[in-house]
Amino acid sequence: AWISGTAVAASTPMVKWRLASSFPKSLDAIWNAAPQLAQRVAQLTDGKFDIRPFAAGEIVPGLQVADAVQNATVEVGHTAGYYYVGKDAAFAFDTTLPFGLTSRQQNAWIYSGGGLQLMREFFKTYNMTSFPGGNTGTQMGGWWRKELKSLADLKGLKVRIPGFGGKIMAALGAVPQTIAGGDIYPSLEKGTIDAAEWVGPYDDEKLGFQKVAKFYYYPGFWEPSAMLSFYVNLDAWNKLPKSYQVAFELAAAEVNLTMQAAYDAKNPAALGRLLKSGAQLRIFPRDLLDAAYLEAEKLYAEECKSNPRFRKIFESWNRFRSDQTNWFRVAENAMATYIPRTK
Amino acid sequence: AWISGTAVAASTPMVKWRLASSFPKSLDAIWNAAPQLAQRVAQLTDGKFDIRPFAAGEIVPGLQVADAVQNATVEVGHTAGYYYVGKDAAFAFDTTLPFGLTSRQQNAWIYSGGGLQLMREFFKTYNMTSFPGGNTGTQMGGWWRKELKSLADLKGLKVRIPGFGGKIMAALGAVPQTIAGGDIYPSLEKGTIDAAEWVGPYDDEKLGFQKVAKFYYYPGFWEPSAMLSFYVNLDAWNKLPKSYQVAFELAAAEVNLTMQAAYDAKNPAALGRLLKSGAQLRIFPRDLLDAAYLEAEKLYAEECKSNPRFRKIFESWNRFRSDQTNWFRVAENAMATYIPRTK
């Protein structure tokens, strides 16, 4: 009994990690990923693998989570790769790119299309490894004070939109703005900005944008889906017993699955309430979408020229995207867009 | 050390289960769910929770898996609820219904819309509990020897299609046939039947239907998605330590996520090969789809009248379906169906 007791104890050590989230607790559908992961890992290890989640700002600011993981300030972070495109544009493939993969297509690329291996190879240079950790689905195109009749109406508008989406807006004549979440509402109200994108109905509703910018545009073509990820410091990861590694991996997979389910379940009612309180749904003008698509392709071509890390991942991703688009146009889209003519 | 050794041993007993799958190993994308679940559960418990998977027919025939779980012939089965609509039509909600939920919508209903609770309440009367265990996505509408120009062309055709789909085909004038997988090819070749539905490109390709029935129709409106499930005998489940229950639950969640990803990743290339070898893609005629939709609604109304178990679940499912349809028509479908006009 003594020998078997020792053996078991050796394979189930007490491990304490800190998790830094890039998100505030008020974004509950995303924030919940962190406590859910911690709870599942604890249940699987009789509480011996103990992960303590911290919201944005409690240990490090939300946009410095990857650095904190790389530097081992925390062992794990819950964040979105595209926050770090300033370090390297290749981070974006871990979240989304304009006119890129939907939520299901991103999962297909990541789990069965070689995407996860490519991303982990890239993250290794930051002393991190990664686990998909949730998705929002296709985001909305944000809140606009004036209606857009065509691409020309975009000229000169100040739009709160970060990353690749911002670059495309700039190429199309708008002026992208970087504004933290809490400052968006007053900026829209005063007219300091003309539009702001956030997430989708469930999250947008909490900020009340419809009161100051009633046109609610779709689709958010710069985020056909948005995958969140858990980044783990490689040294901390390599020290884990195999069973703890699998516990972490499966807990993350559950988060990846159930966050999308939660968003899909919550968005319809939130959209209904927004429409009741005055929001007006609009689809982006066709010429705006087509011009944005061309600008996105240009950005990718330019980035591929100067950045071999981006190019390597892009080649896998782009081929996969093209195959997925062709396939989804068949059974899946035909079913999803079928509207019975029965009246 | 002796005391701690005993304590650990008590909470991690050796448990051996047998898993009966409804599927042959040749349907590898679905069959794989069973060994994947077994491997993950073993990794999480240092091999102490040992699940041995058996293919269809090795312990019981594929269509008797639920009975085997109920009777404790095996502790767990991997199967599709709609195989058991002969016992009770309510089983179908666990897999799919005509013009029902897509894969993402099914997950949303199951995990965040009260669906899993409703299904488990129902399965309790069969001494089972359930865990979502994979999805195929929207299926294809099968292989047809002749082109369908309109609903009228369906009259008298012998179509291999089971379940609710078969009932709808009958109402539309076709003659549904029940034929086991291995007999479909010769029946199509001889012209004993005029059409047969199976799954989608990746699985269909293996059976070579395009050689004997070249028109490949979509969408398979009777299966907008098809969720597979693990059914577990309730007595066996209740005897598990909590950490083994969580291990099983998370391993099943991973299967549910990654099977859909594998199908999405594999279907495009398979469809490409099928088209090269002579398959001709066709969408079902509009009047056929609309008539089928009406028949589906009629079937549900009739079933609700006579079956209170069906009605209870239908009310949740139908409300959810309507909300999902409205929401997916906005950002998600606009993005998924966007085709750039850039030439």
XYZ file of C-alpha atoms in Angstrom:
686
model
C 0.000 0.000 0.000
C 2.837 2.379 0.785
C 4.386 1.919 -2.654
C 1.128 2.370 -4.531
C 0.320 5.405 -2.372
C 3.616 7.006 -3.286
C 3.168 6.242 -6.950
C -0.261 7.866 -7.032
C 0.932 10.902 -5.075
C 3.824 11.377 -7.492
C 1.506 11.404 -10.507
C -0.993 13.810 -8.916
C 1.053 16.662 -7.423
C -0.531 19.879 -6.158
C -0.212 22.464 -8.936
C -1.286 26.102 -8.559
C -1.643 28.340 -11.606
C -2.859 31.877 -12.107
C -4.950 32.695 -15.165
C -5.042 36.256 -16.530
C -8.075 36.999 -18.681
C -8.128 39.813 -21.245
C -11.784 40.355 -20.424
C -13.788 42.090 -17.702
C -16.357 40.089 -15.764
C -19.089 42.244 -17.339
C -18.461 40.499 -20.690
C -19.795 37.419 -18.927
C -20.170 35.073 -21.919
C -16.434 35.396 -22.644
C -15.195 35.906 -19.089
C -16.974 32.697 -17.960
C -14.457 30.675 -19.960
C -11.856 31.218 -17.228
C -13.851 30.029 -14.184
C -15.377 27.189 -16.261
C -11.912 25.923 -17.214
C -10.708 26.198 -13.616
C -13.737 24.354 -12.255
C -13.475 21.482 -14.740
C -9.748 21.007 -14.190
C -10.313 20.975 -10.422
C -13.133 18.404 -10.719
C -10.912 16.140 -12.822
C -7.983 16.235 -10.401
C -9.766 16.190 -7.046
C -8.811 19.845 -6.634
C -5.081 19.235 -7.026
C -4.652 21.219 -10.238
C -5.814 24.592 -8.999
C -6.224 27.416 -11.530
C -7.199 30.817 -10.167
C -8.768 33.183 -12.730
C -8.219 36.961 -12.679
C -10.149 39.491 -14.770
C -8.513 42.073 -17.044
C -6.468 44.549 -15.021
C -6.296 42.492 -11.842
C -2.789 41.223 -12.642
C -2.054 42.772 -16.036
C -4.041 44.936 -18.463
C -6.209 42.960 -20.894
C -4.001 43.641 -23.898
C -0.830 42.427 -22.142
C -1.982 38.920 -21.339
C 0.196 37.213 -23.965
C 3.268 39.037 -22.624
C 2.403 37.962 -19.092
C 2.222 34.330 -20.256
C 5.448 34.573 -22.238
C 7.259 36.095 -19.234
C 5.735 33.591 -16.799
C 4.054 36.347 -14.768
C 1.070 33.989 -15.061
C 1.042 30.386 -16.281
C -2.040 30.800 -18.473
C -4.015 33.538 -20.187
C -7.440 33.700 -21.802
C -7.269 36.160 -24.651
C -7.690 36.793 -28.375
C -4.672 36.370 -30.642
C -5.527 39.373 -32.783
C -4.843 41.727 -29.872
C -1.166 41.063 -30.631
C -0.984 41.740 -34.376
C 1.335 44.639 -33.433
C 3.927 41.996 -32.506
C 3.225 39.888 -35.580
C 0.250 39.846 -37.932
C 0.299 36.029 -37.805
C -1.385 36.208 -34.386
C -4.624 37.031 -36.236
C -5.066 33.507 -37.608
C -5.709 32.361 -34.048
C -8.802 34.587 -33.841
C -10.129 35.712 -37.217
C -9.340 37.713 -40.348
C -11.684 39.768 -42.529
C -13.725 37.565 -44.890
C -12.158 34.551 -43.192
C -13.533 31.427 -41.533
C -16.857 31.050 -39.754
C -16.907 29.447 -36.331
C -17.366 25.921 -37.702
C -14.764 26.446 -40.391
C -12.259 27.775 -37.847
C -12.771 24.645 -35.733
C -12.357 22.477 -38.818
C -9.098 24.224 -39.745
C -7.778 24.197 -36.173
C -8.656 20.608 -35.206
C -8.617 18.778 -38.550
C -6.931 21.056 -41.078
C -3.468 21.457 -39.565
C -4.280 24.894 -38.116
C -3.529 24.104 -34.478
C -0.116 22.647 -35.335
C 0.770 25.726 -37.392
C -0.363 28.090 -34.649
C 1.518 26.178 -31.955
C 4.682 26.178 -34.038
C 4.325 29.958 -34.249
C 3.493 30.408 -30.546
C 6.542 28.349 -29.590
C 8.683 31.344 -30.566
C 6.856 33.207 -27.767
C 7.464 30.354 -25.306
C 3.727 29.584 -25.333
C 1.364 26.878 -26.486
C -2.331 27.378 -27.259
C -5.780 25.856 -26.820
C -8.926 27.070 -28.585
C -11.162 28.554 -25.889
C -14.464 29.822 -27.243
C -16.016 31.668 -30.141
C -18.574 34.457 -30.623
C -19.754 33.490 -34.122
C -20.079 36.130 -36.852
C -20.045 39.504 -35.183
C -22.268 42.442 -35.998
C -21.009 45.407 -38.000
C -21.550 47.835 -35.179
C -23.595 50.933 -34.463
C -23.743 53.829 -36.911
C -25.234 57.284 -36.364
C -26.177 57.668 -40.031
C -27.390 55.264 -42.639
C -24.867 54.127 -45.260
C -26.422 54.169 -48.725
C -23.213 53.231 -50.509
C -19.456 53.000 -50.106
C -19.169 56.753 -50.723
C -20.989 57.489 -47.440
C -18.035 56.012 -45.533
C -15.752 58.899 -46.557
C -14.350 60.729 -43.543
C -16.423 58.879 -40.943
C -14.682 58.242 -37.633
C -15.176 54.583 -36.847
C -14.092 52.810 -33.686
C -12.622 49.623 -35.133
C -9.246 48.035 -34.357
C -6.858 45.727 -36.223
C -7.253 44.556 -39.811
C -10.824 45.881 -39.842
C -9.460 49.340 -39.089
C -6.894 49.091 -41.895
C -9.628 48.173 -44.362
C -11.842 51.042 -43.166
C -8.903 53.434 -43.666
C -8.323 52.129 -47.194
C -12.017 52.737 -47.912
C -11.851 56.380 -46.780
C -12.985 56.168 -43.149
C -10.839 57.200 -40.168
C -10.395 54.300 -37.757
C -10.263 55.165 -34.064
C -8.843 53.295 -31.103
C -11.085 53.772 -28.087
C -11.418 51.577 -24.993
C -14.792 49.903 -24.404
C -15.923 52.266 -21.633
C -15.326 55.404 -23.710
C -17.334 54.330 -26.754
C -20.764 55.377 -25.499
C -19.897 59.007 -24.627
C -17.895 59.372 -27.875
C -20.862 58.173 -29.920
C -23.250 60.349 -27.926
C -21.180 63.514 -28.440
C -20.565 62.649 -32.069
C -16.782 62.533 -31.558
C -17.070 59.280 -33.490
C -19.669 58.266 -36.071
C -19.716 54.519 -35.522
C -18.373 51.791 -33.262
C -18.166 48.042 -33.526
C -18.301 45.844 -30.484
C -19.409 42.155 -30.558
C -23.017 41.095 -31.148
C -26.486 41.602 -29.659
C -25.859 39.915 -26.287
C -22.789 41.990 -25.442
C -23.799 45.155 -27.305
C -27.105 45.393 -25.458
C -25.360 46.005 -22.138
C -23.678 49.135 -23.485
C -26.886 50.718 -24.806
C -25.411 51.949 -28.116
C -28.841 51.897 -29.790
C -29.732 55.050 -27.855
C -27.005 57.090 -29.553
C -26.432 55.340 -32.903
C -29.495 53.499 -34.038
C -28.364 51.838 -37.291
C -27.162 48.324 -36.456
C -25.178 46.985 -39.398
C -24.250 43.441 -40.423
C -22.305 41.383 -41.183
C -19.139 42.300 -39.265
C -17.091 41.169 -42.256
C -13.856 41.752 -40.310
C -14.926 39.050 -37.843
C -16.783 36.158 -39.565
C -16.108 34.465 -36.239
C -13.778 35.275 -33.365
C -11.983 32.461 -31.609
C -10.670 33.059 -28.106
C -7.700 31.047 -26.847
C -5.959 29.895 -23.736
C -2.227 30.586 -24.015
C -0.004 28.565 -21.680
C 3.612 29.224 -20.767
C 5.620 26.360 -22.275
C 7.816 25.737 -19.227
C 4.772 25.506 -16.971
C 3.057 23.228 -19.535
C 6.016 20.857 -19.824
C 6.135 20.399 -16.041
C 2.524 19.124 -15.900
C 1.846 15.400 -15.506
C 0.291 13.946 -18.670
C -3.123 13.474 -17.018
C -3.206 17.173 -16.005
C -2.317 18.141 -19.563
C -5.235 16.101 -20.887
C -7.514 17.549 -18.195
C -6.578 21.065 -19.332
C -6.977 20.220 -23.003
C -10.450 18.711 -22.554
C -11.654 21.482 -20.269
C -10.582 23.993 -22.940
C -12.369 21.986 -25.656
C -15.578 22.094 -23.619
C -15.241 25.864 -23.244
C -14.670 26.189 -26.990
C -17.873 24.260 -27.660
C -20.152 25.746 -25.017
C -19.232 29.432 -25.407
C -20.465 29.355 -29.010
C -23.597 27.525 -27.874
C -24.223 30.147 -25.186
C -23.802 33.045 -27.643
C -26.104 31.370 -30.173
C -28.724 30.758 -27.492
C -28.560 34.288 -26.046
C -28.225 36.465 -29.148
C -31.742 36.070 -30.606
C -33.579 37.430 -27.558
C -31.027 40.236 -27.142
C -31.501 41.249 -30.786
C -35.256 41.226 -30.298
C -34.969 43.582 -27.308
C -32.593 45.891 -29.208
C -35.042 46.154 -32.099
C -37.863 46.928 -29.684
C -35.840 49.718 -28.128
C -35.237 51.437 -31.455
C -32.304 49.733 -33.175
C -32.671 49.511 -36.948
C -31.059 46.552 -38.715
C -29.164 47.288 -41.918
C -26.983 45.171 -44.178
C -23.794 46.857 -45.412
C -24.138 48.227 -48.963
C -23.003 45.753 -51.567
C -20.315 48.035 -53.041
C -18.863 48.576 -49.576
C -18.590 44.823 -48.981
C -16.998 44.203 -52.370
C -14.486 47.033 -51.925
C -13.670 45.761 -48.424
C -13.110 42.269 -49.784
C -10.602 43.576 -52.332
C -8.775 45.587 -49.678
C -8.566 42.524 -47.432
C -7.013 40.486 -50.239
C -4.524 43.307 -50.867
C -3.565 43.436 -47.191
C -2.945 39.684 -47.160
C -0.811 39.848 -50.299
C 1.283 42.658 -48.833
C 1.708 40.927 -45.503
C 2.728 37.683 -47.237
C 5.493 39.551 -49.071
C 7.097 40.968 -45.949
C 6.320 38.344 -43.304
C 7.275 34.688 -43.914
C 5.549 33.555 -40.686
C 2.296 35.101 -41.878
C 2.761 33.669 -45.365
C 3.322 30.114 -44.136
C 0.088 30.063 -42.149
C -1.835 32.054 -44.771
C -1.138 29.431 -47.446
C -2.753 26.679 -45.356
C -5.576 28.933 -44.174
C -6.388 30.398 -47.583
C -6.568 27.018 -49.351
C -8.733 25.723 -46.527
C -10.991 28.790 -46.708
C -11.574 28.328 -50.407
C -12.495 24.635 -49.986
C -14.805 25.430 -47.079
C -16.576 28.196 -48.978
C -17.278 25.861 -51.892
C -18.547 23.089 -49.643
C -20.702 25.232 -47.342
C -22.436 26.691 -50.388
C -23.973 23.278 -51.016
C -26.035 21.501 -48.332
C -25.264 23.701 -45.340
C -26.134 27.124 -46.775
C -29.054 25.760 -48.807
C -30.557 24.493 -45.556
C -29.637 27.507 -43.418
C -31.116 29.987 -45.883
C -34.244 28.029 -46.825
C -37.354 30.096 -46.172
C -40.595 28.162 -46.743
C -43.053 29.718 -49.188
C -46.149 28.274 -47.664
C -48.515 31.177 -47.419
C 1.551 7.677 3.485
C -0.551 4.557 4.023
C -3.654 6.593 4.865
C -3.240 8.936 1.913
C -2.618 5.971 -0.351
C -5.878 4.372 0.759
C -7.792 7.589 0.328
C -6.574 8.020 -3.213
C -7.290 4.389 -4.086
C -10.853 4.730 -2.766
C -11.607 7.713 -4.995
C -10.058 6.118 -8.091
C -11.434 2.573 -8.313
C -10.838 0.351 -11.333
C -13.975 0.553 -13.512
C -14.458 -1.515 -16.673
C -17.216 -0.640 -19.137
C -18.186 -1.981 -22.531
C -19.335 0.436 -25.225
C -21.598 -0.780 -28.036
C -21.511 1.430 -31.121
C -24.339 1.503 -33.678
C -21.742 2.006 -36.388
C -19.330 -0.135 -38.355
C -15.634 0.741 -38.316
C -15.892 1.573 -42.023
C -17.908 4.702 -41.143
C -14.687 5.882 -39.544
C -15.609 9.539 -38.872
C -18.512 8.393 -36.677
C -17.018 5.140 -35.367
C -13.918 7.026 -34.135
C -16.045 8.660 -31.455
C -15.962 5.438 -29.437
C -12.182 4.838 -29.311
C -11.576 8.598 -28.869
C -13.867 8.686 -25.826
C -12.223 5.566 -24.392
C -8.715 6.942 -24.895
C -9.476 10.310 -23.290
C -11.189 8.774 -20.272
C -8.222 6.412 -19.791
C -5.712 9.283 -20.031
C -7.647 11.259 -17.413
C -7.793 8.403 -14.923
C -4.377 6.797 -15.376
C -6.091 3.913 -17.146
C -8.400 3.105 -14.235
C -11.662 3.938 -16.004
C -11.411 1.465 -18.856
C -14.006 1.645 -21.656
C -13.765 -0.992 -24.372
C -15.502 -0.056 -27.643
C -17.282 -2.618 -29.849
C -18.511 -1.985 -33.388
C -22.096 -2.626 -34.563
C -22.900 -6.318 -34.401
C -20.028 -7.328 -32.153
C -22.224 -7.371 -29.039
C -25.616 -6.268 -30.360
C -26.913 -5.136 -33.763
C -26.492 -1.423 -34.451
C -30.178 -0.625 -34.063
C -30.442 -2.306 -30.652
C -27.822 -0.272 -28.841
C -30.310 1.732 -26.755
C -31.965 -1.510 -25.593
C -28.572 -2.929 -24.650
C -27.863 0.155 -22.535
C -31.295 0.118 -20.928
C -30.927 -3.589 -20.054
C -27.334 -3.135 -18.834
C -25.985 -5.561 -21.437
C -23.447 -2.776 -21.928
C -22.861 0.284 -19.747
C -22.655 2.730 -22.653
C -23.698 3.002 -26.279
C -22.786 5.357 -29.117
C -25.804 5.746 -31.333
C -28.353 8.080 -32.891
C -31.586 8.737 -31.039
C -33.733 8.708 -34.172
C -33.053 4.994 -34.654
C -35.554 4.488 -31.842
C -38.510 6.580 -33.023
C -40.397 3.260 -33.202
C -40.317 3.221 -29.392
C -41.188 6.913 -29.112
C -40.975 9.728 -31.663
C -39.450 11.952 -28.967
C -36.135 10.138 -29.483
C -35.749 12.160 -32.699
C -35.055 15.449 -30.888
C -31.768 13.944 -29.734
C -30.593 13.638 -33.364
C -32.543 15.787 -35.799
C -35.949 16.421 -37.344
C -36.828 17.566 -40.865
C -36.339 21.335 -41.282
C -34.969 21.387 -37.760
C -31.780 22.706 -36.174
C -28.363 23.003 -37.806
C -25.352 21.645 -35.959
C -24.652 24.919 -34.155
C -28.313 25.443 -33.329
C -28.590 21.899 -31.952
C -25.607 22.557 -29.666
C -27.150 25.854 -28.588
C -30.457 24.164 -27.750
C -28.795 21.217 -26.019
C -26.199 23.067 -23.926
C -27.827 26.482 -23.408
C -31.485 26.172 -24.364
C -32.705 23.545 -21.921
C -32.544 20.743 -24.519
C -30.191 18.435 -22.650
C -32.310 18.599 -19.491
C -35.464 17.792 -21.454
C -33.786 14.882 -23.251
C -32.337 13.471 -20.022
C -35.703 13.689 -18.315
C -37.110 11.653 -21.204
C -34.215 9.140 -21.260
C -34.626 8.564 -17.534
C -37.758 6.586 -18.321
C -35.439 4.212 -20.251
C -33.013 4.033 -17.308
C -30.444 5.973 -19.363
C -28.741 9.337 -19.394
C -27.206 11.002 -22.459
C -24.204 12.975 -23.689
C -23.965 14.658 -27.095
C -21.318 12.770 -29.052
C -20.727 14.212 -32.500
C -22.491 15.673 -35.497
C -22.345 15.286 -39.281
C -23.647 18.752 -40.222
C -26.359 19.138 -42.873
C -26.541 15.912 -44.803
C -26.868 15.531 -48.544
C -30.185 14.608 -50.175
C -28.830 11.384 -51.585
C -28.285 9.772 -54.961
C -31.008 9.757 -57.611
C -31.040 7.849 -60.900
C -33.146 10.483 -62.631
C -33.270 14.226 -62.397
C -36.188 15.754 -60.476
C -37.640 18.716 -62.347
C -40.460 19.266 -59.903
C -42.397 17.680 -57.068
C -44.459 15.703 -59.590
C -41.379 13.686 -60.601
C -41.294 12.140 -57.149
C -44.514 10.193 -57.767
C -43.996 6.454 -57.381
C -40.216 6.603 -56.949
C -38.756 4.032 -54.577
C -36.494 5.924 -52.216
C -34.311 4.416 -49.525
C -34.970 6.800 -46.648
C -35.882 5.929 -43.049
C -37.750 7.700 -40.241
C -39.517 11.044 -40.519
C -37.857 11.642 -43.886
C -39.520 8.472 -45.163
C -42.919 9.551 -43.857
C -42.590 12.883 -45.664
C -41.533 11.155 -48.899
C -44.585 8.896 -48.638
C -46.878 11.890 -48.134
C -45.345 13.442 -51.264
C -46.071 10.380 -53.393
C -42.787 8.443 -53.219
C -42.450 4.936 -51.792
C -39.951 4.876 -48.925
C -37.809 1.745 -48.621
C -35.923 0.307 -45.678
C -32.647 -1.182 -46.866
C -29.456 -1.846 -44.881
C -26.344 0.077 -45.926
C -24.652 -2.817 -47.705
C -27.671 -3.552 -49.914
C -28.128 -0.041 -51.243
C -25.554 -0.217 -54.044
C -26.893 -3.372 -55.755
C -30.486 -2.139 -55.368
C -29.629 1.162 -57.041
C -27.634 -0.626 -59.743
C -30.468 -3.015 -60.609
C -33.043 -0.239 -60.432
C -34.945 -1.968 -57.605
C -34.842 1.467 -56.003
C -34.641 4.882 -57.672
C -32.782 6.807 -55.005
C -30.992 6.410 -51.691
C -29.846 8.810 -49.022
C -26.812 8.119 -46.897
C -24.767 10.856 -45.146
C -22.547 13.301 -47.037
C -19.594 13.305 -49.446
C -17.003 11.792 -47.110
C -19.103 8.739 -46.221
C -20.998 8.470 -49.516
C -17.792 8.333 -51.539
C -16.807 5.006 -50.007
C -19.968 3.350 -51.305
C -19.541 4.534 -54.910
C -23.199 5.501 -55.464
C -22.235 7.997 -58.193
C -21.562 5.081 -60.546
C -25.189 3.941 -60.447
C -27.184 7.103 -59.588
C -25.378 10.209 -60.691
C -27.681 13.020 -59.513
C -26.470 14.144 -56.087
C -29.197 16.221 -54.436
C -29.104 18.732 -51.595
C -30.022 19.770 -49.012
C -30.982 16.663 -47.037
C -33.865 18.600 -45.502
C -34.737 15.666 -43.247
C -31.321 16.035 -41.555
C -30.255 19.705 -41.232
C -27.711 18.194 -38.865
C -27.484 14.814 -37.159
C -26.282 14.635 -33.597
C -24.911 11.352 -32.300
C -25.067 10.558 -28.607
C -23.545 8.444 -25.900
C -26.269 6.772 -23.872
C -25.249 5.532 -20.420
C -27.086 3.088 -18.176
C -28.240 5.105 -15.161
C -27.241 2.529 -12.533
C -23.729 2.319 -13.982
C -23.572 6.121 -14.156
C -24.650 6.624 -10.548
C -21.932 4.252 -9.310
C -19.136 6.331 -10.885
C -16.996 8.610 -8.699
C -17.670 12.272 -9.478
C -14.258 12.749 -11.138
C -14.960 9.834 -13.528
C -18.329 11.356 -14.376
C -16.664 14.640 -15.260
C -13.983 12.779 -17.245
C -16.698 11.050 -19.269
C -18.657 14.255 -19.773
C -15.636 16.217 -21.025
C -14.404 13.416 -23.266
C -17.878 13.303 -24.851
C -17.867 17.098 -25.301
C -14.544 16.862 -27.140
C -15.981 14.165 -29.413
C -19.017 16.333 -30.081
C -16.782 19.220 -31.123
C -14.140 17.380 -33.120
C -16.400 15.032 -35.124
C -18.105 18.032 -36.714
C -14.687 19.586 -37.371
C -13.464 16.360 -39.005
C -16.541 16.126 -41.258
C -16.234 19.784 -42.260
C -12.539 19.326 -43.038
C -12.998 16.103 -45.037
C -16.192 16.780 -46.989
C -14.878 19.393 -49.474
C -12.185 17.164 -50.994
C -14.556 14.182 -51.081
C -17.173 16.245 -52.919
C -14.515 17.369 -55.387
C -13.555 13.757 -56.131
C -17.214 12.731 -56.509
C -17.819 15.515 -59.028
C -14.720 14.459 -60.973
C -15.967 10.889 -61.136
C -19.291 11.901 -62.663
C -21.600 13.003 -59.843
C -23.896 15.882 -60.800
C -24.953 18.298 -58.048
C -28.604 19.307 -57.979
C -30.668 21.316 -55.517
C -34.138 19.899 -54.755
C -36.904 21.638 -56.734
C -38.429 24.508 -54.828
C -41.984 23.079 -54.897
C -40.691 19.793 -53.478
C -38.984 21.588 -50.569
C -42.070 23.682 -49.811
C -44.389 20.660 -49.931
C -41.995 18.711 -47.708
C -41.927 21.577 -45.221
C -45.719 21.562 -44.971
C -45.799 17.781 -44.496
C -43.171 18.046 -41.726
C -45.272 20.629 -39.882
C -48.324 18.366 -40.261
C -46.421 15.385 -38.850
C -45.324 17.413 -35.828
C -48.854 18.665 -35.181
C -50.224 15.100 -35.340
C -47.511 13.705 -33.112
C -48.078 16.490 -30.563
C -51.751 15.534 -30.367
C -51.142 11.887 -29.511
C -47.817 11.983 -27.667
C -47.405 14.269 -24.628
C -43.683 13.393 -24.303
C -43.123 14.547 -27.874
C -45.244 17.648 -27.351
C -43.371 18.753 -24.241
C -40.003 18.673 -25.986
C -41.413 20.016 -29.264
C -42.651 23.170 -27.570
C -39.164 24.047 -26.328
C -37.488 22.951 -29.567
C -39.912 24.733 -31.893
C -39.707 28.063 -30.091
C -35.944 27.763 -30.059
C -35.880 26.892 -33.758
C -37.896 29.944 -34.679
C -35.604 32.279 -32.683
C -32.493 30.685 -34.170
C -33.782 30.987 -37.720
C -34.460 34.696 -37.254
C -31.059 35.350 -35.716
C -28.980 33.268 -38.154
C -30.590 35.154 -41.055
C -28.765 38.276 -39.887
C -24.954 38.312 -39.496
C -24.206 34.596 -39.801
C -26.003 33.827 -43.082
C -25.085 37.194 -44.611
C -21.435 36.314 -44.038
C -21.693 32.636 -44.999
C -23.445 33.397 -48.277
C -21.416 36.451 -49.303
C -19.863 35.944 -52.731
C -17.532 38.749 -53.751
C -18.304 40.458 -57.080
C -14.808 41.511 -57.849
C -14.316 40.555 -61.455
